[in-house]
PDB file of C-alpha atoms in Angstrom:
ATOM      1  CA  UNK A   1     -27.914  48.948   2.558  1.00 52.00           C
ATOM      2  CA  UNK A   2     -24.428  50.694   3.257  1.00 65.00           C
ATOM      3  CA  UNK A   3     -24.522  54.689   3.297  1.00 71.00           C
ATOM      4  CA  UNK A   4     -23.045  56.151  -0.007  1.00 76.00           C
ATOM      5  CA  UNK A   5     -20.137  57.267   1.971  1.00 78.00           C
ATOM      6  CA  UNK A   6     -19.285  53.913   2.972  1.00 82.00           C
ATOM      7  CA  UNK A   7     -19.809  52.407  -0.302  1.00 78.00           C
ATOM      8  CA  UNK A   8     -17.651  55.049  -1.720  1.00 79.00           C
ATOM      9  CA  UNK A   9     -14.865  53.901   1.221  1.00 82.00           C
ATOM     10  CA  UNK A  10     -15.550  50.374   0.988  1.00 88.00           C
ATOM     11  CA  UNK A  11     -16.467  49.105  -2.581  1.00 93.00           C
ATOM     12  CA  UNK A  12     -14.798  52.180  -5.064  1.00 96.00           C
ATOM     13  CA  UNK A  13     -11.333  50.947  -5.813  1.00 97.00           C
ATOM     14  CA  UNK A  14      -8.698  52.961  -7.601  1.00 98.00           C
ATOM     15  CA  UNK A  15      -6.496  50.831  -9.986  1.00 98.00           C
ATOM     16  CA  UNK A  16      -3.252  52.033 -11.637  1.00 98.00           C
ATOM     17  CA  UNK A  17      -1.504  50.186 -14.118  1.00 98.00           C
ATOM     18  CA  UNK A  18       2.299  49.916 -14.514  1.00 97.00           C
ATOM     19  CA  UNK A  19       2.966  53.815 -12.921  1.00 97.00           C
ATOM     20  CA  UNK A  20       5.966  55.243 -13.316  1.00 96.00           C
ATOM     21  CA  UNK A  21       6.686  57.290 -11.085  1.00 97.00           C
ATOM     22  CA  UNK A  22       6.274  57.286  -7.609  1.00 97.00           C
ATOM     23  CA  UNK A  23       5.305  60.608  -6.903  1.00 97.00           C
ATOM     24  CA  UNK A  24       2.447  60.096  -8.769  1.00 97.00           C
ATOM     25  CA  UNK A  25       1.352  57.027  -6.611  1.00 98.00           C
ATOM     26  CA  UNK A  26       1.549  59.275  -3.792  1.00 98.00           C
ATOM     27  CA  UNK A  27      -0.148  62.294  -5.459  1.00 98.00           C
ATOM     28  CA  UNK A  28      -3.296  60.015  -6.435  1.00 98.00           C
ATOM     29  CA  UNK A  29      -3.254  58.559  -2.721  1.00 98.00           C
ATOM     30  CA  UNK A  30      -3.871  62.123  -1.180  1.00 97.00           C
ATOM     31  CA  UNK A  31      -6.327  63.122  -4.366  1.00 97.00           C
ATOM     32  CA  UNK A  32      -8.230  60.062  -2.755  1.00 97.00           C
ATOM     33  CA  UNK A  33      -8.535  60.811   0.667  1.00 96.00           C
ATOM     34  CA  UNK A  34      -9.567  64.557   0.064  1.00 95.00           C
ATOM     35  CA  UNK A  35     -12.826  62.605  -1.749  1.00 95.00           C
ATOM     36  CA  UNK A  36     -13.068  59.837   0.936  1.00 93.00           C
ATOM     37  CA  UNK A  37     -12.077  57.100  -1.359  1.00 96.00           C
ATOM     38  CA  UNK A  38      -9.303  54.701   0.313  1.00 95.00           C
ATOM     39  CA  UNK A  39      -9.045  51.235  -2.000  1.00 97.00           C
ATOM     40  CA  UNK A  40      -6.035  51.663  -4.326  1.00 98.00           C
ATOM     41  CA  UNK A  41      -4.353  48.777  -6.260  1.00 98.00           C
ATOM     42  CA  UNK A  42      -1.419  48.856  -8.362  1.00 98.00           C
ATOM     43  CA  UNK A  43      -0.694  46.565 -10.673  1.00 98.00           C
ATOM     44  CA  UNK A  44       3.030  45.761 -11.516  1.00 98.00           C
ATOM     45  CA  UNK A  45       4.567  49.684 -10.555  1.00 98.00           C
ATOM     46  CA  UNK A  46       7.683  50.397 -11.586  1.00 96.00           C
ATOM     47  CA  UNK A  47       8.698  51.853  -7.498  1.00 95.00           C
ATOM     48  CA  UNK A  48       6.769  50.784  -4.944  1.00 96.00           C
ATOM     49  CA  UNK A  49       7.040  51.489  -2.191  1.00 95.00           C
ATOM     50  CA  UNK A  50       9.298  54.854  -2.356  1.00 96.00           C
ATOM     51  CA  UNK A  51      10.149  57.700  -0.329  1.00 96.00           C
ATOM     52  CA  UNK A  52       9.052  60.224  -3.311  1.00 96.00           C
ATOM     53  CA  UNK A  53       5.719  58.221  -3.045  1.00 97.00           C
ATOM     54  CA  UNK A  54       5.645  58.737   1.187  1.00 96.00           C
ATOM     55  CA  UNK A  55       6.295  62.820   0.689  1.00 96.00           C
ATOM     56  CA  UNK A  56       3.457  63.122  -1.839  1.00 96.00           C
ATOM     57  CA  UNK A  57       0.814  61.480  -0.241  1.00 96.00           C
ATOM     58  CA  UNK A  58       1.506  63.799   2.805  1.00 90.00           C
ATOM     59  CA  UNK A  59      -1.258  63.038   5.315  1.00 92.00           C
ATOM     60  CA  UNK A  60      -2.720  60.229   2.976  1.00 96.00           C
ATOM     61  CA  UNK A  61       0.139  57.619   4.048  1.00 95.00           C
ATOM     62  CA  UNK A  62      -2.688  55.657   5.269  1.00 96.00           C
ATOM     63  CA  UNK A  63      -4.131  54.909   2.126  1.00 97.00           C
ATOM     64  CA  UNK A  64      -0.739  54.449   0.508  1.00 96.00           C
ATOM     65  CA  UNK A  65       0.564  51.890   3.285  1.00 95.00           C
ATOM     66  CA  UNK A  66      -2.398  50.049   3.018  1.00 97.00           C
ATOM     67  CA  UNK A  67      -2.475  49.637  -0.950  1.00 98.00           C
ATOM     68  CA  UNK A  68      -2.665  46.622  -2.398  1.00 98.00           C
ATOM     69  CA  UNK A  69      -0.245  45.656  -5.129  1.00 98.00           C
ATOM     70  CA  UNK A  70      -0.947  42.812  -7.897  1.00 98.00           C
ATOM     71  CA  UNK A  71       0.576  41.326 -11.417  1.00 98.00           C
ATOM     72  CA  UNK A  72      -2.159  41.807 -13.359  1.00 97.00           C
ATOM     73  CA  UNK A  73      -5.218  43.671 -14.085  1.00 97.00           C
ATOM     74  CA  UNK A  74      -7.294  40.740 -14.058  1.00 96.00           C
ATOM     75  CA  UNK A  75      -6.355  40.167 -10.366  1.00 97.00           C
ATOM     76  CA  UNK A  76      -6.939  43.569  -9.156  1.00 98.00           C
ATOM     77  CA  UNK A  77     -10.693  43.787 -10.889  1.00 97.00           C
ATOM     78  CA  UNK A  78     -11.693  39.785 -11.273  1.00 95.00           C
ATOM     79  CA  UNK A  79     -14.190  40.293  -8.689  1.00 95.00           C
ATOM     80  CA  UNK A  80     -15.572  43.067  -9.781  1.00 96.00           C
ATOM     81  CA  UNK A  81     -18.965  43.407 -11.821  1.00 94.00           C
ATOM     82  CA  UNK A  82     -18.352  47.094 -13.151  1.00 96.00           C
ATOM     83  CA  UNK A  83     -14.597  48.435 -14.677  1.00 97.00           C
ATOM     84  CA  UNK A  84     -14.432  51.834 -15.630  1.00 97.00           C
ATOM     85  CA  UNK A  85     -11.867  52.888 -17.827  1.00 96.00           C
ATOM     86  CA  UNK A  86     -10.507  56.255 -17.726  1.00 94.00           C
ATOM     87  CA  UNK A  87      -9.212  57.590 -20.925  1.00 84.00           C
ATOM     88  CA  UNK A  88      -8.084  60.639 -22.195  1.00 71.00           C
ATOM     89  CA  UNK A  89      -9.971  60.185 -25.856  1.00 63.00           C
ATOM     90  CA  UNK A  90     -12.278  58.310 -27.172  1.00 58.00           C
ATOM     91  CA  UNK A  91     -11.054  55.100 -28.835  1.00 54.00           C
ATOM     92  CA  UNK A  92     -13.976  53.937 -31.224  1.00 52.00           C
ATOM     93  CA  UNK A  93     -17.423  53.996 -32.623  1.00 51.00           C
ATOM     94  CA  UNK A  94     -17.950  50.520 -30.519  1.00 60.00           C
ATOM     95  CA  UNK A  95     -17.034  52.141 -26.930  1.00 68.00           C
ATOM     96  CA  UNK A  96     -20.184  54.795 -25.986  1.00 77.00           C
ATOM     97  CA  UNK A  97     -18.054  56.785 -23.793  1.00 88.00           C
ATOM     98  CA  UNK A  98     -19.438  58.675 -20.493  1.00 93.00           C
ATOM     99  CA  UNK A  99     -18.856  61.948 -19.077  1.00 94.00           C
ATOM    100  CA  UNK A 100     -17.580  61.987 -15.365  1.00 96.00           C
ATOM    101  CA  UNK A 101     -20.677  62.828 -13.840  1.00 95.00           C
ATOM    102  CA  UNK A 102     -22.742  60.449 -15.688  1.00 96.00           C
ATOM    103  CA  UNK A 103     -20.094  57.475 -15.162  1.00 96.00           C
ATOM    104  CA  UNK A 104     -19.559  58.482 -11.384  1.00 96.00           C
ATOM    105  CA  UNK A 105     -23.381  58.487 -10.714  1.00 94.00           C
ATOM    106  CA  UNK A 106     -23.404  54.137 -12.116  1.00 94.00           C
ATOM    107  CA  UNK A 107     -20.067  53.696 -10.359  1.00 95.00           C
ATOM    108  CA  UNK A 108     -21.455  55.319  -6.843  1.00 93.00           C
ATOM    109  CA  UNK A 109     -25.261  52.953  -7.885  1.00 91.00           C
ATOM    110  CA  UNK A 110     -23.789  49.902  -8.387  1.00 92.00           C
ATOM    111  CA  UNK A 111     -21.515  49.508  -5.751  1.00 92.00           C
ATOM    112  CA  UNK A 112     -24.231  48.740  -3.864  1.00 88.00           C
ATOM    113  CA  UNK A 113     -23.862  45.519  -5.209  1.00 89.00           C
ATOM    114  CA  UNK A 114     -20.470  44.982  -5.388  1.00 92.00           C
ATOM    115  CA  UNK A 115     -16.867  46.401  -5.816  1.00 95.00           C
ATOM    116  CA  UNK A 116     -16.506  48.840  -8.541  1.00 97.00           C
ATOM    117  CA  UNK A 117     -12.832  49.853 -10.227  1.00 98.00           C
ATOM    118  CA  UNK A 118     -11.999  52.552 -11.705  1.00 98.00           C
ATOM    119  CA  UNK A 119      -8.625  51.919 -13.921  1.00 98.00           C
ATOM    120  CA  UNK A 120      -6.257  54.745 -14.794  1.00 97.00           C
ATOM    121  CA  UNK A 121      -3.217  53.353 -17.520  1.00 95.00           C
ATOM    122  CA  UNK A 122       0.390  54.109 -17.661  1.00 95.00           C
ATOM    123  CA  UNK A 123       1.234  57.727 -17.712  1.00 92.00           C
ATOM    124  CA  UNK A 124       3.033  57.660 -20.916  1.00 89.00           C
ATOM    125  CA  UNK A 125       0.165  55.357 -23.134  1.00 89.00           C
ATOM    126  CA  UNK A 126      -2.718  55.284 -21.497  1.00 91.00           C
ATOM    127  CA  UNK A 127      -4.891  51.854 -21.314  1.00 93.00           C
ATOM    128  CA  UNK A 128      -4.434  49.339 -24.054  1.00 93.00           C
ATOM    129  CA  UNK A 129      -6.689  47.648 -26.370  1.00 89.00           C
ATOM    130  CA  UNK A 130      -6.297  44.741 -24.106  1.00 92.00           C
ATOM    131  CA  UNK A 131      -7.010  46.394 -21.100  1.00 94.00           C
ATOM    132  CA  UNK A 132      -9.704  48.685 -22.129  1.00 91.00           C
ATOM    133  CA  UNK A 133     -11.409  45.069 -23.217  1.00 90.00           C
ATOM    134  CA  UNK A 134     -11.666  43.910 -19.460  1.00 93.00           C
ATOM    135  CA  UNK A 135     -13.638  46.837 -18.942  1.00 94.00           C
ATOM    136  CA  UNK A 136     -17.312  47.693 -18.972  1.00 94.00           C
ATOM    137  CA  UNK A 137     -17.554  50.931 -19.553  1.00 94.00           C
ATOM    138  CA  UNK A 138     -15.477  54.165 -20.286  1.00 94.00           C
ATOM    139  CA  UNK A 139     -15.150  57.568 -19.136  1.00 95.00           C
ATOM    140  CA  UNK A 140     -13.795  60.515 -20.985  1.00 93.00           C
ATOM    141  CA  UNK A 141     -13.188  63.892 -19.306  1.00 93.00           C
ATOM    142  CA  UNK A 142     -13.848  66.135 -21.622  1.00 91.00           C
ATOM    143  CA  UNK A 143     -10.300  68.433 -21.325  1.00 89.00           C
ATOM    144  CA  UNK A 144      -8.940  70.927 -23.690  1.00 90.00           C
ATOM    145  CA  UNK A 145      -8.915  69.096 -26.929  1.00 85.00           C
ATOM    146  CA  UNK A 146      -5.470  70.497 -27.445  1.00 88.00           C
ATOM    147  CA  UNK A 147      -3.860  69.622 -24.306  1.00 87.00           C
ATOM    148  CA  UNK A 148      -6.205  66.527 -22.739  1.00 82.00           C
ATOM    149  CA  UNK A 149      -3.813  64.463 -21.036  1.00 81.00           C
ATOM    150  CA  UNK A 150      -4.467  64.770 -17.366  1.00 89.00           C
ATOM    151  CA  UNK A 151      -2.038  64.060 -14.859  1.00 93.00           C
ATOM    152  CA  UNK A 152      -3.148  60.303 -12.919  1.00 96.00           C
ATOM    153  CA  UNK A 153      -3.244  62.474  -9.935  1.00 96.00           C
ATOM    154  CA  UNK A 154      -5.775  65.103 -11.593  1.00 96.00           C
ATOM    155  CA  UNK A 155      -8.103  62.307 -13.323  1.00 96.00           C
ATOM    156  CA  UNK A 156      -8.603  60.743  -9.304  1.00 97.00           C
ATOM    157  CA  UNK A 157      -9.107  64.040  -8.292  1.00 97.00           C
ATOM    158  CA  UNK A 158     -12.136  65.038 -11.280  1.00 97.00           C
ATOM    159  CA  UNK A 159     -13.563  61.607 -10.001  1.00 97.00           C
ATOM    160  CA  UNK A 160     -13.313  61.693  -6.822  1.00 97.00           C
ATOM    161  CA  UNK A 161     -15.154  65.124  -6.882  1.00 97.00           C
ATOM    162  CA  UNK A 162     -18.118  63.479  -8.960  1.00 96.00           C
ATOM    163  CA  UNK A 163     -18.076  60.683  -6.593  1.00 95.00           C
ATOM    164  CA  UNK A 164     -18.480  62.845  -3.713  1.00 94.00           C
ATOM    165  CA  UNK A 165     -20.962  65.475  -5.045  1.00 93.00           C
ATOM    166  CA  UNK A 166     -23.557  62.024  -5.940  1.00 91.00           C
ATOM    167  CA  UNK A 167     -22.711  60.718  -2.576  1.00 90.00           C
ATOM    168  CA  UNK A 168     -23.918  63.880  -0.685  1.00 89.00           C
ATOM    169  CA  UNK A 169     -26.660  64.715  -3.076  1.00 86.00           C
ATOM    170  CA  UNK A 170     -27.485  60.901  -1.937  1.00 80.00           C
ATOM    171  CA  UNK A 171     -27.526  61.448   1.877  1.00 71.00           C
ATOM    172  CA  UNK A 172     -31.379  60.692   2.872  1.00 53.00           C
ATOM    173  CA  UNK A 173     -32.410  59.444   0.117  1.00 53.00           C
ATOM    174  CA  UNK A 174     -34.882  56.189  -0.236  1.00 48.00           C
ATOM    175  CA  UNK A 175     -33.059  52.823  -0.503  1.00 49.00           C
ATOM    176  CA  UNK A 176     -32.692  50.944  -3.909  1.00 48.00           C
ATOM    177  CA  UNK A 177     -33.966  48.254  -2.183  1.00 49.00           C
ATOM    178  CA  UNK A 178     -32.494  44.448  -2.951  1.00 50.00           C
ATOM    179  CA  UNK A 179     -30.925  44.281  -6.305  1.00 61.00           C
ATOM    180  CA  UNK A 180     -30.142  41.409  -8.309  1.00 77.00           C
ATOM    181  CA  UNK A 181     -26.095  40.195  -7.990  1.00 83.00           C
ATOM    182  CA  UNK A 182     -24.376  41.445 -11.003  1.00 87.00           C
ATOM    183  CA  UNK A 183     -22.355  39.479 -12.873  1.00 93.00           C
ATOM    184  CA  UNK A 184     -18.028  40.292 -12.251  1.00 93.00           C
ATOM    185  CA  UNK A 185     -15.551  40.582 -14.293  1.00 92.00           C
ATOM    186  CA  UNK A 186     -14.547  37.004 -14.189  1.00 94.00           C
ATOM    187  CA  UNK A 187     -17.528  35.358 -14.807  1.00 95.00           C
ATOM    188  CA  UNK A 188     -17.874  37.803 -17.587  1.00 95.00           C
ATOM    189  CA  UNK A 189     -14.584  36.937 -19.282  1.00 95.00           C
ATOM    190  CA  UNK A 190     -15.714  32.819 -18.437  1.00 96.00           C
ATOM    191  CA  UNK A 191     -18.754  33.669 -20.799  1.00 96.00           C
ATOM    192  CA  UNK A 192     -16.758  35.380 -23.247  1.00 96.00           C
ATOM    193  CA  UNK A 193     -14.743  32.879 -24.273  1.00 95.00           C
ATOM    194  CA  UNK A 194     -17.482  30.159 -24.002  1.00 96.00           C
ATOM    195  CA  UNK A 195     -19.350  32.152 -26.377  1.00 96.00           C
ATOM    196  CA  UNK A 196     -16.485  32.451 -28.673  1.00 94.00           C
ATOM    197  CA  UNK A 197     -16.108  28.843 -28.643  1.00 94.00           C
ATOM    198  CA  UNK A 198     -19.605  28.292 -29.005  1.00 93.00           C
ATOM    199  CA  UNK A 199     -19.281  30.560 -32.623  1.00 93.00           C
ATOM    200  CA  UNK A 200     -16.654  28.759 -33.695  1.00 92.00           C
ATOM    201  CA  UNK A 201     -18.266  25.637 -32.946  1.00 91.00           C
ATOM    202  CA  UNK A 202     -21.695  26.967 -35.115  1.00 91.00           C
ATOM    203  CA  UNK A 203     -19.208  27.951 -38.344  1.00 90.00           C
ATOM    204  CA  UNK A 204     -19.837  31.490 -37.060  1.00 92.00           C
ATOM    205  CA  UNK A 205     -16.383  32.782 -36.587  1.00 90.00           C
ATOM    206  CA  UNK A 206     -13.638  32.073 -39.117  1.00 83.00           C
ATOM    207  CA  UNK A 207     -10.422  31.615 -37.566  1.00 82.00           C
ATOM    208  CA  UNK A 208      -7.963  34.391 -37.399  1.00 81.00           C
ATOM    209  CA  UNK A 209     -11.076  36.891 -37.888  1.00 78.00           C
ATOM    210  CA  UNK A 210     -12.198  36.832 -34.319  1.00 82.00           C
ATOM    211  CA  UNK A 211     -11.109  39.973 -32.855  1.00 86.00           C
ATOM    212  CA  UNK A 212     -13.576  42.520 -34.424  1.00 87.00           C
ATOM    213  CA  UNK A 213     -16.456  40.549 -33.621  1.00 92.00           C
ATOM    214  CA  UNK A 214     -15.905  39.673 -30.524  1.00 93.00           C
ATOM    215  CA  UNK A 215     -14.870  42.968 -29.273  1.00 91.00           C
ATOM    216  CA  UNK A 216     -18.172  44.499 -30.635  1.00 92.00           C
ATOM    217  CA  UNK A 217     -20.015  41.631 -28.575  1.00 94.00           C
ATOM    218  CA  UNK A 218     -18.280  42.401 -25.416  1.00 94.00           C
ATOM    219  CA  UNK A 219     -19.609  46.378 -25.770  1.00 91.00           C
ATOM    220  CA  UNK A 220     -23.201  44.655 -26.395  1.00 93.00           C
ATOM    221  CA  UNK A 221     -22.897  42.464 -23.081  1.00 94.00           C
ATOM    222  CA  UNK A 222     -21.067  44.779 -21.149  1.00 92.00           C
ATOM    223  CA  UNK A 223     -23.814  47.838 -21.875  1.00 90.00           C
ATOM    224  CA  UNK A 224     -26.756  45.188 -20.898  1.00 91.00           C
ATOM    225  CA  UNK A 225     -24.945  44.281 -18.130  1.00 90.00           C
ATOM    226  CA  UNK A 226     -26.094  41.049 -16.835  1.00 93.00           C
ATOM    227  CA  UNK A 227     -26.533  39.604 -13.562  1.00 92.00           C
ATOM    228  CA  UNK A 228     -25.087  36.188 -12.735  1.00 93.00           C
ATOM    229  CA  UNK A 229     -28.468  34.138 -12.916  1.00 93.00           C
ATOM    230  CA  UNK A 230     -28.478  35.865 -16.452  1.00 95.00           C
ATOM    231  CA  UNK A 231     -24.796  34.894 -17.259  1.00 96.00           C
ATOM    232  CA  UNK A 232     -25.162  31.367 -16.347  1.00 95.00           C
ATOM    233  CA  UNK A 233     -28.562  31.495 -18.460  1.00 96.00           C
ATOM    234  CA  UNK A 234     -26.426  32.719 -21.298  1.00 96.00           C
ATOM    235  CA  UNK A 235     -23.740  29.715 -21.159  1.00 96.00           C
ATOM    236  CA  UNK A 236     -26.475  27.255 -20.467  1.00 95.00           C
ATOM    237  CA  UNK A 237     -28.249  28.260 -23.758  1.00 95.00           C
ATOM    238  CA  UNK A 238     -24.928  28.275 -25.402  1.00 95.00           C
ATOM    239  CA  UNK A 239     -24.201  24.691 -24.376  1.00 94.00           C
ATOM    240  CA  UNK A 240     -27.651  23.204 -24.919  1.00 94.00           C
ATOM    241  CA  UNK A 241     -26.866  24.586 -28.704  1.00 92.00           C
ATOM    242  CA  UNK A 242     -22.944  23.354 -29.235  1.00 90.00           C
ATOM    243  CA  UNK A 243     -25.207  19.460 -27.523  1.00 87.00           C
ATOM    244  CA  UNK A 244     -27.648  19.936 -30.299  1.00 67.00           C
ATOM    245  CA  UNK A 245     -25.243  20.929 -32.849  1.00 63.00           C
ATOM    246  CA  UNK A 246     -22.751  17.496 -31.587  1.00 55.00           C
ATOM    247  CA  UNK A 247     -26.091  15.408 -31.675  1.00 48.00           C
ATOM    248  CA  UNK A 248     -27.173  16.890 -35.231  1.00 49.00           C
ATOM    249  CA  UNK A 249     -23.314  15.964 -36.783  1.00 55.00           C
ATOM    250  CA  UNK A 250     -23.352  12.398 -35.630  1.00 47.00           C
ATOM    251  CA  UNK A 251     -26.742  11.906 -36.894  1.00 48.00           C
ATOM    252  CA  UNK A 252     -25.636  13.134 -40.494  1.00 51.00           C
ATOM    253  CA  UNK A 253     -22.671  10.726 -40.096  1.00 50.00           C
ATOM    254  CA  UNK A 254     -24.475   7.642 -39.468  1.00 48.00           C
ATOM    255  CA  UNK A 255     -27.080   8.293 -42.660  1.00 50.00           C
ATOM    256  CA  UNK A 256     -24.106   9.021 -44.474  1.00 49.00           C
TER     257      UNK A 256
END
């Protein structure tokens, strides 16, 4: 198994959605490389690339240059099987929000197994409901409750820390050993909506009532986080029960 220092280099991305303003690209670039992290995405920024974003990264141009930019947020984290949100409060009874420590400790665990993103929203608004839906879990730092809005640059750098403190308190320590492959993002969102199908297909879900019910069921899945054997379990249960169900209508047609 990789060393935590090269699972923090090689399976940790940083995602930013829609930034702003450059400088802030290149602030969070050089917040990354002080903590060893060097995967950052952007996804649709307003300038990029940009001078401003060159002078603030300073000596972290390398991790700028080689930044990755996409159109969406399902491209940058498709492939992964855990998306952390970062959010300045906590949205709702349904999300069970982690402190930075605590989310940094599963982020630095589980990329063992895969890539792991952690998704910072526009500077202005944050993440949206949308957005905060493609993820798995959330992390709140817990700032002064009268001024919480961190800068991007700060909320890399309060990660990053975390992230390096568990990967040095990790140095020597036993191997996990073989893990099962958890499920990504992707296959996540493919049993989503096959399970939404599948409750509208039972009489479960009325139409235009969806949304609250669903979104509490994502929470559920995403907290037991499954592995892909387990996913493809799930949709094969789900379509042995929407054959029964097809099988069970045409019989009541033909006695009727």
């Amino acid at each position: 198994m990789k060393s935590s220092h090269n699972r923090m280099r090689d399976a940790i991305r940083v995602v930013l959605i829609e930034t702003s303003h450059p400088g802030n690209i290149g602030a969070v670039a050089r917040a990354m490389k002080n903590m060893c992290l060097q995967q950052l995405v952007l996804v649709s920024p307003r300038h990029f690339p940009s001078p401003e974003a060159d002078a603030r990264a300073s000596g972290a141009r390398d991790v700028l240059h080689q930044a990755r930019v996409v159109s969406s947020l399902e491209e940058a984290v498709g492939d992964c099987p855990v998306v952390i949100g970062v959010s300045a409060r906590k949205r709702s009874e349904s999300w069970t929000a982690l402190g930075p420590r605590e989310a940094m400790e599963l982020a630095l665990g589980r990329a063992a197994q895969g890539p792991v993103a952690l998704v910072f929203g526009r500077e202005s608004s944050g993440l949206s409901a949308q957005e905060l839906d493609r993820c798995t879990h959330l992390v709140h730092i817990p700032a002064n409750p009268d001024y919480s809005s961190l800068n991007i640059a700060m909320a890399v750098q309060v990660l990053g820390y975390e992230l390096r403190m568990q990967s040095l308190q990790e140095a020597g320590a036993p191997s996990r050993g073989d893990m099962a492959v958890p499920a990504s993002v992707a296959q996540m969102e493919g049993f989503f909506g096959h399970l939404e199908q599948a409750l509208h297909d039972f009489g479960f879900l009325q139409p235009g009532r969806e949304g609250r019910i669903m979104h509490r069921l994502r929470r559920l899945f995403h907290r037991a986080a499954p592995d892909e054997r387990e996913v493809n379990i799930l949709r094969g249960i789900l379509s042995s029960a929407q054959g029964g169900k097809s099988m069970r209508q045409r019989s009541s047609q033909e006695e009727s």
